[in-house]
């Protein structure tokens, strides 16, 4: 896959060089295989070096890669079947959140996640993955349905935030998200949450309360996006890199601060470089955790879930 971002320029230069050598070999019929192997080794090493030292802002860029897999992609790759369910039974069907019953290796789950869309038409249809209140109410309806049939819940989070429009506030955006936080904390089935791309503010939290909360290696999770933070503090987007570092929004920062349970490693260059491998890694993580949580009494699972979130941000003075 062709590199996209400025920080990937050294990789781009080497890839172009490789392409020229391959074309020269084809045209002249001269054996350049040793040179090709040497350049391929350089590309591999350069990729290792570049992706190992990404800054907070560069990881935000990675999470927004246009080819990065989204919820429906993961469902197609991980699940044997998927029955999508629609509507919140009150207002309408919010297309920014998709969900329904599925099976993973024969195990039934309720899978729910944000869907941004891949092109302009899809993004408009999905409202860029920014859910209205009815999206969170649909998610809650599906979670209650999962609880009724004793099926675990898996959520895939990838949103720039809940939709900030006036109509969303009029229909109770804040209440809908708060209700989900309350209900998910005591849901009587195991809940697994994965930030697969962007995890911004209450939009992410609305489906982000679980027994295990994971972040993909190049995802981010924060109360605000770096651009919005920069515009509030400096009245300009020009300081977004500085804001990204200050927000401590990377998977490593979140794990260090004990706000997530683990980091799911991505293929070299990000999930978009090998979606099938990423889906397989995610699938194995889901199956392992569901197996472990299934051995515990549900009362214990709920108690541990509540205690985990209650202990976040607590400071003990000695």
PDB file of C-alpha atoms in Angstrom:
ATOM      1  CA  UNK A   1       0.000   0.000   0.000  1.00  0.00           C
ATOM      2  CA  UNK A   2       1.380   3.408  -0.959  1.00  0.00           C
ATOM      3  CA  UNK A   3       2.404   5.604   1.995  1.00  0.00           C
ATOM      4  CA  UNK A   4       0.215   8.667   2.531  1.00  0.00           C
ATOM      5  CA  UNK A   5       1.668  10.981   5.164  1.00  0.00           C
ATOM      6  CA  UNK A   6       4.679  13.346   5.283  1.00  0.00           C
ATOM      7  CA  UNK A   7       6.460  11.281   7.930  1.00  0.00           C
ATOM      8  CA  UNK A   8       6.344   8.293   5.543  1.00  0.00           C
ATOM      9  CA  UNK A   9       8.415  10.151   2.895  1.00  0.00           C
ATOM     10  CA  UNK A  10      11.615   8.076   3.437  1.00  0.00           C
ATOM     11  CA  UNK A  11       9.538   4.940   2.735  1.00  0.00           C
ATOM     12  CA  UNK A  12       7.994   6.541  -0.372  1.00  0.00           C
ATOM     13  CA  UNK A  13      11.434   7.415  -1.796  1.00  0.00           C
ATOM     14  CA  UNK A  14      12.664   3.829  -1.351  1.00  0.00           C
ATOM     15  CA  UNK A  15       9.472   2.381  -2.863  1.00  0.00           C
ATOM     16  CA  UNK A  16       9.843   4.609  -5.928  1.00  0.00           C
ATOM     17  CA  UNK A  17      13.480   3.514  -6.236  1.00  0.00           C
ATOM     18  CA  UNK A  18      12.386  -0.151  -6.026  1.00  0.00           C
ATOM     19  CA  UNK A  19       9.783   0.404  -8.729  1.00  0.00           C
ATOM     20  CA  UNK A  20      12.388   1.967 -11.059  1.00  0.00           C
ATOM     21  CA  UNK A  21      14.798  -0.961 -10.573  1.00  0.00           C
ATOM     22  CA  UNK A  22      12.013  -3.497 -11.256  1.00  0.00           C
ATOM     23  CA  UNK A  23      11.023  -1.610 -14.429  1.00  0.00           C
ATOM     24  CA  UNK A  24      14.667  -1.468 -15.552  1.00  0.00           C
ATOM     25  CA  UNK A  25      15.015  -5.222 -14.979  1.00  0.00           C
ATOM     26  CA  UNK A  26      11.891  -5.911 -17.028  1.00  0.00           C
ATOM     27  CA  UNK A  27      12.970  -3.597 -19.840  1.00  0.00           C
ATOM     28  CA  UNK A  28      16.635  -4.601 -20.130  1.00  0.00           C
ATOM     29  CA  UNK A  29      16.274  -8.264 -19.029  1.00  0.00           C
ATOM     30  CA  UNK A  30      19.330  -7.717 -16.772  1.00  0.00           C
ATOM     31  CA  UNK A  31      19.223  -9.490 -13.385  1.00  0.00           C
ATOM     32  CA  UNK A  32      18.859  -6.851 -10.634  1.00  0.00           C
ATOM     33  CA  UNK A  33      17.580  -9.311  -8.012  1.00  0.00           C
ATOM     34  CA  UNK A  34      20.416  -8.537  -5.551  1.00  0.00           C
ATOM     35  CA  UNK A  35      19.674  -4.796  -5.781  1.00  0.00           C
ATOM     36  CA  UNK A  36      15.943  -5.462  -5.369  1.00  0.00           C
ATOM     37  CA  UNK A  37      16.554  -7.551  -2.237  1.00  0.00           C
ATOM     38  CA  UNK A  38      18.800  -4.819  -0.827  1.00  0.00           C
ATOM     39  CA  UNK A  39      16.178  -2.093  -1.391  1.00  0.00           C
ATOM     40  CA  UNK A  40      13.409  -4.309   0.058  1.00  0.00           C
ATOM     41  CA  UNK A  41      15.521  -4.850   3.182  1.00  0.00           C
ATOM     42  CA  UNK A  42      16.046  -1.075   3.431  1.00  0.00           C
ATOM     43  CA  UNK A  43      12.281  -0.496   3.077  1.00  0.00           C
ATOM     44  CA  UNK A  44      11.573  -2.995   5.853  1.00  0.00           C
ATOM     45  CA  UNK A  45      14.141  -1.406   8.185  1.00  0.00           C
ATOM     46  CA  UNK A  46      12.950   2.140   7.385  1.00  0.00           C
ATOM     47  CA  UNK A  47       9.348   1.137   8.100  1.00  0.00           C
ATOM     48  CA  UNK A  48      10.412  -0.334  11.447  1.00  0.00           C
ATOM     49  CA  UNK A  49      12.238   2.898  12.332  1.00  0.00           C
ATOM     50  CA  UNK A  50       9.469   5.272  11.165  1.00  0.00           C
ATOM     51  CA  UNK A  51       6.503   3.533  12.814  1.00  0.00           C
ATOM     52  CA  UNK A  52       8.386   2.893  16.067  1.00  0.00           C
ATOM     53  CA  UNK A  53       8.906   6.628  16.696  1.00  0.00           C
ATOM     54  CA  UNK A  54       5.516   8.121  15.799  1.00  0.00           C
ATOM     55  CA  UNK A  55       4.409  11.215  17.753  1.00  0.00           C
ATOM     56  CA  UNK A  56       0.916  11.653  19.176  1.00  0.00           C
ATOM     57  CA  UNK A  57      -0.194  13.738  16.186  1.00  0.00           C
ATOM     58  CA  UNK A  58       1.227  11.231  13.696  1.00  0.00           C
ATOM     59  CA  UNK A  59      -0.772   8.462  15.374  1.00  0.00           C
ATOM     60  CA  UNK A  60      -3.899  10.628  15.080  1.00  0.00           C
ATOM     61  CA  UNK A  61      -3.159  10.867  11.347  1.00  0.00           C
ATOM     62  CA  UNK A  62      -2.718   7.089  11.140  1.00  0.00           C
ATOM     63  CA  UNK A  63      -6.103   6.562  12.830  1.00  0.00           C
ATOM     64  CA  UNK A  64      -7.723   8.643  10.056  1.00  0.00           C
ATOM     65  CA  UNK A  65      -6.132   6.834   7.124  1.00  0.00           C
ATOM     66  CA  UNK A  66      -8.744   6.650   4.320  1.00  0.00           C
ATOM     67  CA  UNK A  67      -8.074   2.913   3.809  1.00  0.00           C
ATOM     68  CA  UNK A  68      -8.241   2.005   7.509  1.00  0.00           C
ATOM     69  CA  UNK A  69     -10.771  -0.798   8.190  1.00  0.00           C
ATOM     70  CA  UNK A  70     -14.057   0.262   9.762  1.00  0.00           C
ATOM     71  CA  UNK A  71     -16.724  -1.597  11.739  1.00  0.00           C
ATOM     72  CA  UNK A  72     -18.448  -3.224   8.744  1.00  0.00           C
ATOM     73  CA  UNK A  73     -15.050  -4.314   7.364  1.00  0.00           C
ATOM     74  CA  UNK A  74     -14.153  -6.023  10.648  1.00  0.00           C
ATOM     75  CA  UNK A  75     -17.586  -7.653  10.839  1.00  0.00           C
ATOM     76  CA  UNK A  76     -17.195  -9.024   7.295  1.00  0.00           C
ATOM     77  CA  UNK A  77     -13.727 -10.416   8.091  1.00  0.00           C
ATOM     78  CA  UNK A  78     -14.341 -11.722  11.642  1.00  0.00           C
ATOM     79  CA  UNK A  79     -17.917 -12.992  11.608  1.00  0.00           C
ATOM     80  CA  UNK A  80     -19.465 -15.999   9.882  1.00  0.00           C
ATOM     81  CA  UNK A  81     -22.786 -14.194   9.693  1.00  0.00           C
ATOM     82  CA  UNK A  82     -24.253 -10.841  10.690  1.00  0.00           C
ATOM     83  CA  UNK A  83     -27.876  -9.766  11.038  1.00  0.00           C
ATOM     84  CA  UNK A  84     -28.011  -5.972  11.203  1.00  0.00           C
ATOM     85  CA  UNK A  85     -30.736  -4.485  13.396  1.00  0.00           C
ATOM     86  CA  UNK A  86     -32.079  -0.982  12.824  1.00  0.00           C
ATOM     87  CA  UNK A  87     -33.716   1.877  14.691  1.00  0.00           C
ATOM     88  CA  UNK A  88     -34.118   3.102  18.267  1.00  0.00           C
ATOM     89  CA  UNK A  89     -37.929   2.567  18.248  1.00  0.00           C
ATOM     90  CA  UNK A  90     -38.382   6.269  19.063  1.00  0.00           C
ATOM     91  CA  UNK A  91     -37.052   8.588  16.343  1.00  0.00           C
ATOM     92  CA  UNK A  92     -35.220   6.856  13.487  1.00  0.00           C
ATOM     93  CA  UNK A  93     -32.343   4.611  12.422  1.00  0.00           C
ATOM     94  CA  UNK A  94     -29.028   6.396  12.931  1.00  0.00           C
ATOM     95  CA  UNK A  95     -26.646   5.270  10.163  1.00  0.00           C
ATOM     96  CA  UNK A  96     -23.533   6.410  12.083  1.00  0.00           C
ATOM     97  CA  UNK A  97     -23.855   3.408  14.403  1.00  0.00           C
ATOM     98  CA  UNK A  98     -24.352  -0.115  13.072  1.00  0.00           C
ATOM     99  CA  UNK A  99     -25.081  -3.215  15.109  1.00  0.00           C
ATOM    100  CA  UNK A 100     -26.656  -6.631  15.210  1.00  0.00           C
ATOM    101  CA  UNK A 101     -26.286 -10.296  16.084  1.00  0.00           C
ATOM    102  CA  UNK A 102     -23.277 -12.138  14.673  1.00  0.00           C
ATOM    103  CA  UNK A 103     -21.229 -15.262  15.300  1.00  0.00           C
ATOM    104  CA  UNK A 104     -17.448 -15.364  15.757  1.00  0.00           C
ATOM    105  CA  UNK A 105     -16.067 -18.909  15.465  1.00  0.00           C
ATOM    106  CA  UNK A 106     -19.609 -20.157  16.137  1.00  0.00           C
ATOM    107  CA  UNK A 107     -19.942 -18.024  19.276  1.00  0.00           C
ATOM    108  CA  UNK A 108     -22.940 -15.623  19.206  1.00  0.00           C
ATOM    109  CA  UNK A 109     -22.221 -11.956  19.986  1.00  0.00           C
ATOM    110  CA  UNK A 110     -23.950  -8.607  19.686  1.00  0.00           C
ATOM    111  CA  UNK A 111     -21.528  -6.410  17.745  1.00  0.00           C
ATOM    112  CA  UNK A 112     -22.009  -2.624  17.680  1.00  0.00           C
ATOM    113  CA  UNK A 113     -19.781   0.097  16.249  1.00  0.00           C
ATOM    114  CA  UNK A 114     -19.343   3.440  14.534  1.00  0.00           C
ATOM    115  CA  UNK A 115     -19.275   3.500  10.735  1.00  0.00           C
ATOM    116  CA  UNK A 116     -17.710   6.567   9.048  1.00  0.00           C
ATOM    117  CA  UNK A 117     -17.993   5.588   5.389  1.00  0.00           C
ATOM    118  CA  UNK A 118     -15.247   5.265   2.760  1.00  0.00           C
ATOM    119  CA  UNK A 119     -16.135   7.889   0.139  1.00  0.00           C
ATOM    120  CA  UNK A 120     -17.930  11.255   0.104  1.00  0.00           C
ATOM    121  CA  UNK A 121     -21.368   9.762  -0.549  1.00  0.00           C
ATOM    122  CA  UNK A 122     -20.977   7.115   2.179  1.00  0.00           C
ATOM    123  CA  UNK A 123     -19.601   9.640   4.668  1.00  0.00           C
ATOM    124  CA  UNK A 124     -22.598  11.912   4.178  1.00  0.00           C
ATOM    125  CA  UNK A 125     -24.931   8.916   4.554  1.00  0.00           C
ATOM    126  CA  UNK A 126     -23.131   7.855   7.766  1.00  0.00           C
ATOM    127  CA  UNK A 127     -22.750  11.456   9.023  1.00  0.00           C
ATOM    128  CA  UNK A 128     -18.961  10.861   9.199  1.00  0.00           C
ATOM    129  CA  UNK A 129     -19.494   8.395  12.065  1.00  0.00           C
ATOM    130  CA  UNK A 130     -20.895  11.110  14.343  1.00  0.00           C
ATOM    131  CA  UNK A 131     -23.985   9.660  16.015  1.00  0.00           C
ATOM    132  CA  UNK A 132     -27.134  11.519  17.047  1.00  0.00           C
ATOM    133  CA  UNK A 133     -28.983  10.592  20.285  1.00  0.00           C
ATOM    134  CA  UNK A 134     -30.979   7.948  18.425  1.00  0.00           C
ATOM    135  CA  UNK A 135     -27.702   6.220  17.524  1.00  0.00           C
ATOM    136  CA  UNK A 136     -26.826   5.762  21.192  1.00  0.00           C
ATOM    137  CA  UNK A 137     -30.417   4.763  21.988  1.00  0.00           C
ATOM    138  CA  UNK A 138     -30.249   2.176  19.191  1.00  0.00           C
ATOM    139  CA  UNK A 139     -26.987   0.865  20.670  1.00  0.00           C
ATOM    140  CA  UNK A 140     -28.618   0.604  24.106  1.00  0.00           C
ATOM    141  CA  UNK A 141     -31.653  -1.185  22.642  1.00  0.00           C
ATOM    142  CA  UNK A 142     -29.332  -3.758  21.065  1.00  0.00           C
ATOM    143  CA  UNK A 143     -27.386  -4.193  24.314  1.00  0.00           C
ATOM    144  CA  UNK A 144     -30.608  -4.855  26.226  1.00  0.00           C
ATOM    145  CA  UNK A 145     -31.568  -7.368  23.538  1.00  0.00           C
ATOM    146  CA  UNK A 146     -28.185  -9.061  24.003  1.00  0.00           C
ATOM    147  CA  UNK A 147     -28.784  -9.146  27.754  1.00  0.00           C
ATOM    148  CA  UNK A 148     -32.212 -10.719  27.213  1.00  0.00           C
ATOM    149  CA  UNK A 149     -30.690 -13.558  25.169  1.00  0.00           C
ATOM    150  CA  UNK A 150     -27.528 -13.804  27.316  1.00  0.00           C
ATOM    151  CA  UNK A 151     -25.210 -12.863  24.438  1.00  0.00           C
ATOM    152  CA  UNK A 152     -21.953 -10.934  25.060  1.00  0.00           C
ATOM    153  CA  UNK A 153     -21.518  -7.441  23.605  1.00  0.00           C
ATOM    154  CA  UNK A 154     -18.553  -6.291  21.477  1.00  0.00           C
ATOM    155  CA  UNK A 155     -18.216  -2.607  20.545  1.00  0.00           C
ATOM    156  CA  UNK A 156     -15.897  -1.075  17.922  1.00  0.00           C
ATOM    157  CA  UNK A 157     -15.262   2.631  18.509  1.00  0.00           C
ATOM    158  CA  UNK A 158     -14.226   4.994  15.709  1.00  0.00           C
ATOM    159  CA  UNK A 159     -15.698   8.493  15.855  1.00  0.00           C
ATOM    160  CA  UNK A 160     -14.693  12.147  15.839  1.00  0.00           C
ATOM    161  CA  UNK A 161     -17.343  12.617  18.532  1.00  0.00           C
ATOM    162  CA  UNK A 162     -21.086  12.659  19.010  1.00  0.00           C
ATOM    163  CA  UNK A 163     -22.870  14.904  16.504  1.00  0.00           C
ATOM    164  CA  UNK A 164     -22.761  18.493  17.895  1.00  0.00           C
ATOM    165  CA  UNK A 165     -25.751  19.855  15.982  1.00  0.00           C
ATOM    166  CA  UNK A 166     -28.601  21.816  17.565  1.00  0.00           C
ATOM    167  CA  UNK A 167     -31.162  19.111  16.729  1.00  0.00           C
ATOM    168  CA  UNK A 168     -29.029  16.496  18.505  1.00  0.00           C
ATOM    169  CA  UNK A 169     -29.022  18.615  21.664  1.00  0.00           C
ATOM    170  CA  UNK A 170     -32.769  19.175  21.347  1.00  0.00           C
ATOM    171  CA  UNK A 171     -33.331  15.413  21.251  1.00  0.00           C
ATOM    172  CA  UNK A 172     -31.162  14.842  24.339  1.00  0.00           C
ATOM    173  CA  UNK A 173     -27.633  14.000  23.202  1.00  0.00           C
ATOM    174  CA  UNK A 174     -26.122  14.347  26.684  1.00  0.00           C
ATOM    175  CA  UNK A 175     -28.871  12.291  28.328  1.00  0.00           C
ATOM    176  CA  UNK A 176     -28.566   9.508  25.722  1.00  0.00           C
ATOM    177  CA  UNK A 177     -24.811   9.142  26.301  1.00  0.00           C
ATOM    178  CA  UNK A 178     -25.168   9.372  30.101  1.00  0.00           C
ATOM    179  CA  UNK A 179     -27.883   6.704  30.006  1.00  0.00           C
ATOM    180  CA  UNK A 180     -25.572   4.385  28.070  1.00  0.00           C
ATOM    181  CA  UNK A 181     -22.785   4.873  30.629  1.00  0.00           C
ATOM    182  CA  UNK A 182     -25.178   3.955  33.428  1.00  0.00           C
ATOM    183  CA  UNK A 183     -26.729   0.968  31.669  1.00  0.00           C
ATOM    184  CA  UNK A 184     -23.475  -0.457  30.292  1.00  0.00           C
ATOM    185  CA  UNK A 185     -21.861  -0.380  33.725  1.00  0.00           C
ATOM    186  CA  UNK A 186     -24.444  -2.885  35.026  1.00  0.00           C
ATOM    187  CA  UNK A 187     -25.196  -4.869  31.847  1.00  0.00           C
ATOM    188  CA  UNK A 188     -25.641  -8.543  32.797  1.00  0.00           C
ATOM    189  CA  UNK A 189     -23.463  -9.902  29.987  1.00  0.00           C
ATOM    190  CA  UNK A 190     -19.712  -9.567  29.255  1.00  0.00           C
ATOM    191  CA  UNK A 191     -18.820  -6.365  27.364  1.00  0.00           C
ATOM    192  CA  UNK A 192     -15.646  -5.867  25.284  1.00  0.00           C
ATOM    193  CA  UNK A 193     -14.754  -2.456  23.810  1.00  0.00           C
ATOM    194  CA  UNK A 194     -12.138  -1.721  21.148  1.00  0.00           C
ATOM    195  CA  UNK A 195     -11.032   1.721  19.954  1.00  0.00           C
ATOM    196  CA  UNK A 196     -10.172   0.838  16.345  1.00  0.00           C
ATOM    197  CA  UNK A 197      -9.592   4.385  15.069  1.00  0.00           C
ATOM    198  CA  UNK A 198     -10.623   7.675  16.635  1.00  0.00           C
ATOM    199  CA  UNK A 199     -12.015   7.719  20.159  1.00  0.00           C
ATOM    200  CA  UNK A 200     -13.217  11.257  20.738  1.00  0.00           C
ATOM    201  CA  UNK A 201     -15.081  12.523  23.777  1.00  0.00           C
ATOM    202  CA  UNK A 202     -18.570  11.366  24.774  1.00  0.00           C
ATOM    203  CA  UNK A 203     -19.106  10.048  21.257  1.00  0.00           C
ATOM    204  CA  UNK A 204     -16.656   7.256  22.067  1.00  0.00           C
ATOM    205  CA  UNK A 205     -17.686   6.834  25.699  1.00  0.00           C
ATOM    206  CA  UNK A 206     -21.315   6.274  24.661  1.00  0.00           C
ATOM    207  CA  UNK A 207     -20.419   2.691  23.672  1.00  0.00           C
ATOM    208  CA  UNK A 208     -17.135   2.474  25.595  1.00  0.00           C
ATOM    209  CA  UNK A 209     -17.922   1.040  29.056  1.00  0.00           C
ATOM    210  CA  UNK A 210     -16.759  -2.565  29.184  1.00  0.00           C
ATOM    211  CA  UNK A 211     -15.124  -5.320  31.202  1.00  0.00           C
ATOM    212  CA  UNK A 212     -12.135  -4.953  28.886  1.00  0.00           C
ATOM    213  CA  UNK A 213     -11.338  -1.776  26.951  1.00  0.00           C
ATOM    214  CA  UNK A 214      -8.591  -2.030  24.333  1.00  0.00           C
ATOM    215  CA  UNK A 215      -6.970   0.367  21.898  1.00  0.00           C
ATOM    216  CA  UNK A 216      -5.414  -0.540  18.588  1.00  0.00           C
ATOM    217  CA  UNK A 217      -1.757   0.500  18.405  1.00  0.00           C
ATOM    218  CA  UNK A 218      -2.338   3.528  16.146  1.00  0.00           C
ATOM    219  CA  UNK A 219      -5.687   4.675  17.539  1.00  0.00           C
ATOM    220  CA  UNK A 220      -6.309   7.562  19.953  1.00  0.00           C
ATOM    221  CA  UNK A 221      -8.705   8.182  22.840  1.00  0.00           C
ATOM    222  CA  UNK A 222      -9.300  11.588  24.411  1.00  0.00           C
ATOM    223  CA  UNK A 223     -11.824  14.043  25.767  1.00  0.00           C
ATOM    224  CA  UNK A 224     -11.193  16.289  22.747  1.00  0.00           C
ATOM    225  CA  UNK A 225      -9.479  16.148  19.359  1.00  0.00           C
ATOM    226  CA  UNK A 226      -6.075  17.860  18.984  1.00  0.00           C
ATOM    227  CA  UNK A 227      -7.533  20.380  16.483  1.00  0.00           C
ATOM    228  CA  UNK A 228     -10.387  21.386  18.801  1.00  0.00           C
ATOM    229  CA  UNK A 229      -8.023  21.598  21.761  1.00  0.00           C
ATOM    230  CA  UNK A 230      -5.677  23.828  19.747  1.00  0.00           C
ATOM    231  CA  UNK A 231      -8.524  26.088  18.591  1.00  0.00           C
ATOM    232  CA  UNK A 232      -9.730  26.567  22.196  1.00  0.00           C
ATOM    233  CA  UNK A 233      -6.300  27.214  23.741  1.00  0.00           C
ATOM    234  CA  UNK A 234      -4.560  29.051  20.882  1.00  0.00           C
ATOM    235  CA  UNK A 235      -7.520  30.195  18.721  1.00  0.00           C
ATOM    236  CA  UNK A 236      -5.958  28.303  15.814  1.00  0.00           C
ATOM    237  CA  UNK A 237      -5.427  24.750  14.526  1.00  0.00           C
ATOM    238  CA  UNK A 238      -1.714  25.474  14.039  1.00  0.00           C
ATOM    239  CA  UNK A 239      -0.776  24.003  17.431  1.00  0.00           C
ATOM    240  CA  UNK A 240      -2.510  20.640  16.945  1.00  0.00           C
ATOM    241  CA  UNK A 241       0.799  18.696  17.211  1.00  0.00           C
ATOM    242  CA  UNK A 242       1.551  20.363  20.561  1.00  0.00           C
ATOM    243  CA  UNK A 243      -2.026  19.693  21.731  1.00  0.00           C
ATOM    244  CA  UNK A 244      -1.793  16.002  20.718  1.00  0.00           C
ATOM    245  CA  UNK A 245       1.334  15.555  22.870  1.00  0.00           C
ATOM    246  CA  UNK A 246      -0.204  17.398  25.824  1.00  0.00           C
ATOM    247  CA  UNK A 247      -3.444  15.381  25.696  1.00  0.00           C
ATOM    248  CA  UNK A 248      -1.595  12.054  26.188  1.00  0.00           C
ATOM    249  CA  UNK A 249      -4.071  10.395  23.815  1.00  0.00           C
ATOM    250  CA  UNK A 250      -2.004   7.511  22.425  1.00  0.00           C
ATOM    251  CA  UNK A 251      -2.543   3.860  23.351  1.00  0.00           C
ATOM    252  CA  UNK A 252       0.759   3.824  25.283  1.00  0.00           C
ATOM    253  CA  UNK A 253      -0.243   6.906  27.312  1.00  0.00           C
ATOM    254  CA  UNK A 254      -3.710   5.551  28.049  1.00  0.00           C
ATOM    255  CA  UNK A 255      -2.346   2.166  29.148  1.00  0.00           C
ATOM    256  CA  UNK A 256       0.310   3.825  31.315  1.00  0.00           C
ATOM    257  CA  UNK A 257      -2.410   5.885  33.019  1.00  0.00           C
ATOM    258  CA  UNK A 258      -4.488   2.713  33.590  1.00  0.00           C
ATOM    259  CA  UNK A 259      -7.428   3.988  31.548  1.00  0.00           C
ATOM    260  CA  UNK A 260      -7.465   0.991  29.188  1.00  0.00           C
ATOM    261  CA  UNK A 261      -6.815  -2.718  29.720  1.00  0.00           C
ATOM    262  CA  UNK A 262      -4.415  -3.319  26.860  1.00  0.00           C
ATOM    263  CA  UNK A 263      -3.039  -2.456  23.421  1.00  0.00           C
ATOM    264  CA  UNK A 264      -3.807  -4.547  20.331  1.00  0.00           C
ATOM    265  CA  UNK A 265      -0.762  -4.599  18.041  1.00  0.00           C
ATOM    266  CA  UNK A 266      -1.313  -3.581  14.418  1.00  0.00           C
ATOM    267  CA  UNK A 267       0.483  -4.887  11.305  1.00  0.00           C
ATOM    268  CA  UNK A 268       3.574  -2.902  10.289  1.00  0.00           C
ATOM    269  CA  UNK A 269       2.380   0.405   8.835  1.00  0.00           C
ATOM    270  CA  UNK A 270      -1.080   0.192  10.395  1.00  0.00           C
ATOM    271  CA  UNK A 271      -4.272  -1.850  10.077  1.00  0.00           C
ATOM    272  CA  UNK A 272      -4.785  -0.551   6.522  1.00  0.00           C
ATOM    273  CA  UNK A 273      -1.624  -2.381   5.361  1.00  0.00           C
ATOM    274  CA  UNK A 274      -3.056  -5.803   6.232  1.00  0.00           C
ATOM    275  CA  UNK A 275      -6.754  -5.641   7.222  1.00  0.00           C
ATOM    276  CA  UNK A 276      -7.103  -9.454   7.249  1.00  0.00           C
ATOM    277  CA  UNK A 277      -4.255  -9.858   9.747  1.00  0.00           C
ATOM    278  CA  UNK A 278      -5.687  -7.050  11.898  1.00  0.00           C
ATOM    279  CA  UNK A 279      -9.120  -8.684  11.895  1.00  0.00           C
ATOM    280  CA  UNK A 280      -7.614 -12.048  12.867  1.00  0.00           C
ATOM    281  CA  UNK A 281      -5.684 -10.454  15.778  1.00  0.00           C
ATOM    282  CA  UNK A 282      -8.874  -8.717  16.937  1.00  0.00           C
ATOM    283  CA  UNK A 283     -10.886 -11.931  16.597  1.00  0.00           C
ATOM    284  CA  UNK A 284      -8.435 -13.931  18.741  1.00  0.00           C
ATOM    285  CA  UNK A 285      -8.445 -11.203  21.412  1.00  0.00           C
ATOM    286  CA  UNK A 286     -12.269 -11.269  21.507  1.00  0.00           C
ATOM    287  CA  UNK A 287     -12.453 -15.073  21.749  1.00  0.00           C
ATOM    288  CA  UNK A 288      -9.786 -15.232  24.490  1.00  0.00           C
ATOM    289  CA  UNK A 289     -11.478 -12.593  26.646  1.00  0.00           C
ATOM    290  CA  UNK A 290     -14.985 -13.966  26.182  1.00  0.00           C
ATOM    291  CA  UNK A 291     -13.706 -17.380  27.221  1.00  0.00           C
ATOM    292  CA  UNK A 292     -12.110 -15.933  30.377  1.00  0.00           C
ATOM    293  CA  UNK A 293     -15.121 -13.772  31.293  1.00  0.00           C
ATOM    294  CA  UNK A 294     -17.459 -16.725  30.655  1.00  0.00           C
ATOM    295  CA  UNK A 295     -15.823 -18.633  33.515  1.00  0.00           C
ATOM    296  CA  UNK A 296     -16.833 -15.964  36.049  1.00  0.00           C
ATOM    297  CA  UNK A 297     -20.215 -15.386  37.659  1.00  0.00           C
ATOM    298  CA  UNK A 298     -21.947 -12.409  36.065  1.00  0.00           C
ATOM    299  CA  UNK A 299     -22.266 -10.708  39.477  1.00  0.00           C
ATOM    300  CA  UNK A 300     -18.459 -10.834  39.796  1.00  0.00           C
ATOM    301  CA  UNK A 301     -18.024  -9.487  36.244  1.00  0.00           C
ATOM    302  CA  UNK A 302     -20.336  -6.518  36.946  1.00  0.00           C
ATOM    303  CA  UNK A 303     -18.673  -5.788  40.285  1.00  0.00           C
ATOM    304  CA  UNK A 304     -15.201  -5.789  38.701  1.00  0.00           C
ATOM    305  CA  UNK A 305     -16.449  -3.560  35.852  1.00  0.00           C
ATOM    306  CA  UNK A 306     -17.868  -0.988  38.278  1.00  0.00           C
ATOM    307  CA  UNK A 307     -14.760  -1.061  40.490  1.00  0.00           C
ATOM    308  CA  UNK A 308     -12.464  -0.601  37.490  1.00  0.00           C
ATOM    309  CA  UNK A 309     -14.150   2.589  36.314  1.00  0.00           C
ATOM    310  CA  UNK A 310     -14.748   3.891  39.855  1.00  0.00           C
ATOM    311  CA  UNK A 311     -11.029   3.727  40.613  1.00  0.00           C
ATOM    312  CA  UNK A 312     -10.034   5.843  37.584  1.00  0.00           C
ATOM    313  CA  UNK A 313      -8.799   9.284  38.532  1.00  0.00           C
ATOM    314  CA  UNK A 314      -8.758   8.529  42.249  1.00  0.00           C
ATOM    315  CA  UNK A 315      -5.814  10.116  44.100  1.00  0.00           C
ATOM    316  CA  UNK A 316      -4.659   8.671  47.411  1.00  0.00           C
ATOM    317  CA  UNK A 317      -2.869  11.177  49.633  1.00  0.00           C
ATOM    318  CA  UNK A 318      -0.278   9.712  51.986  1.00  0.00           C
TER     319      UNK A 318
END
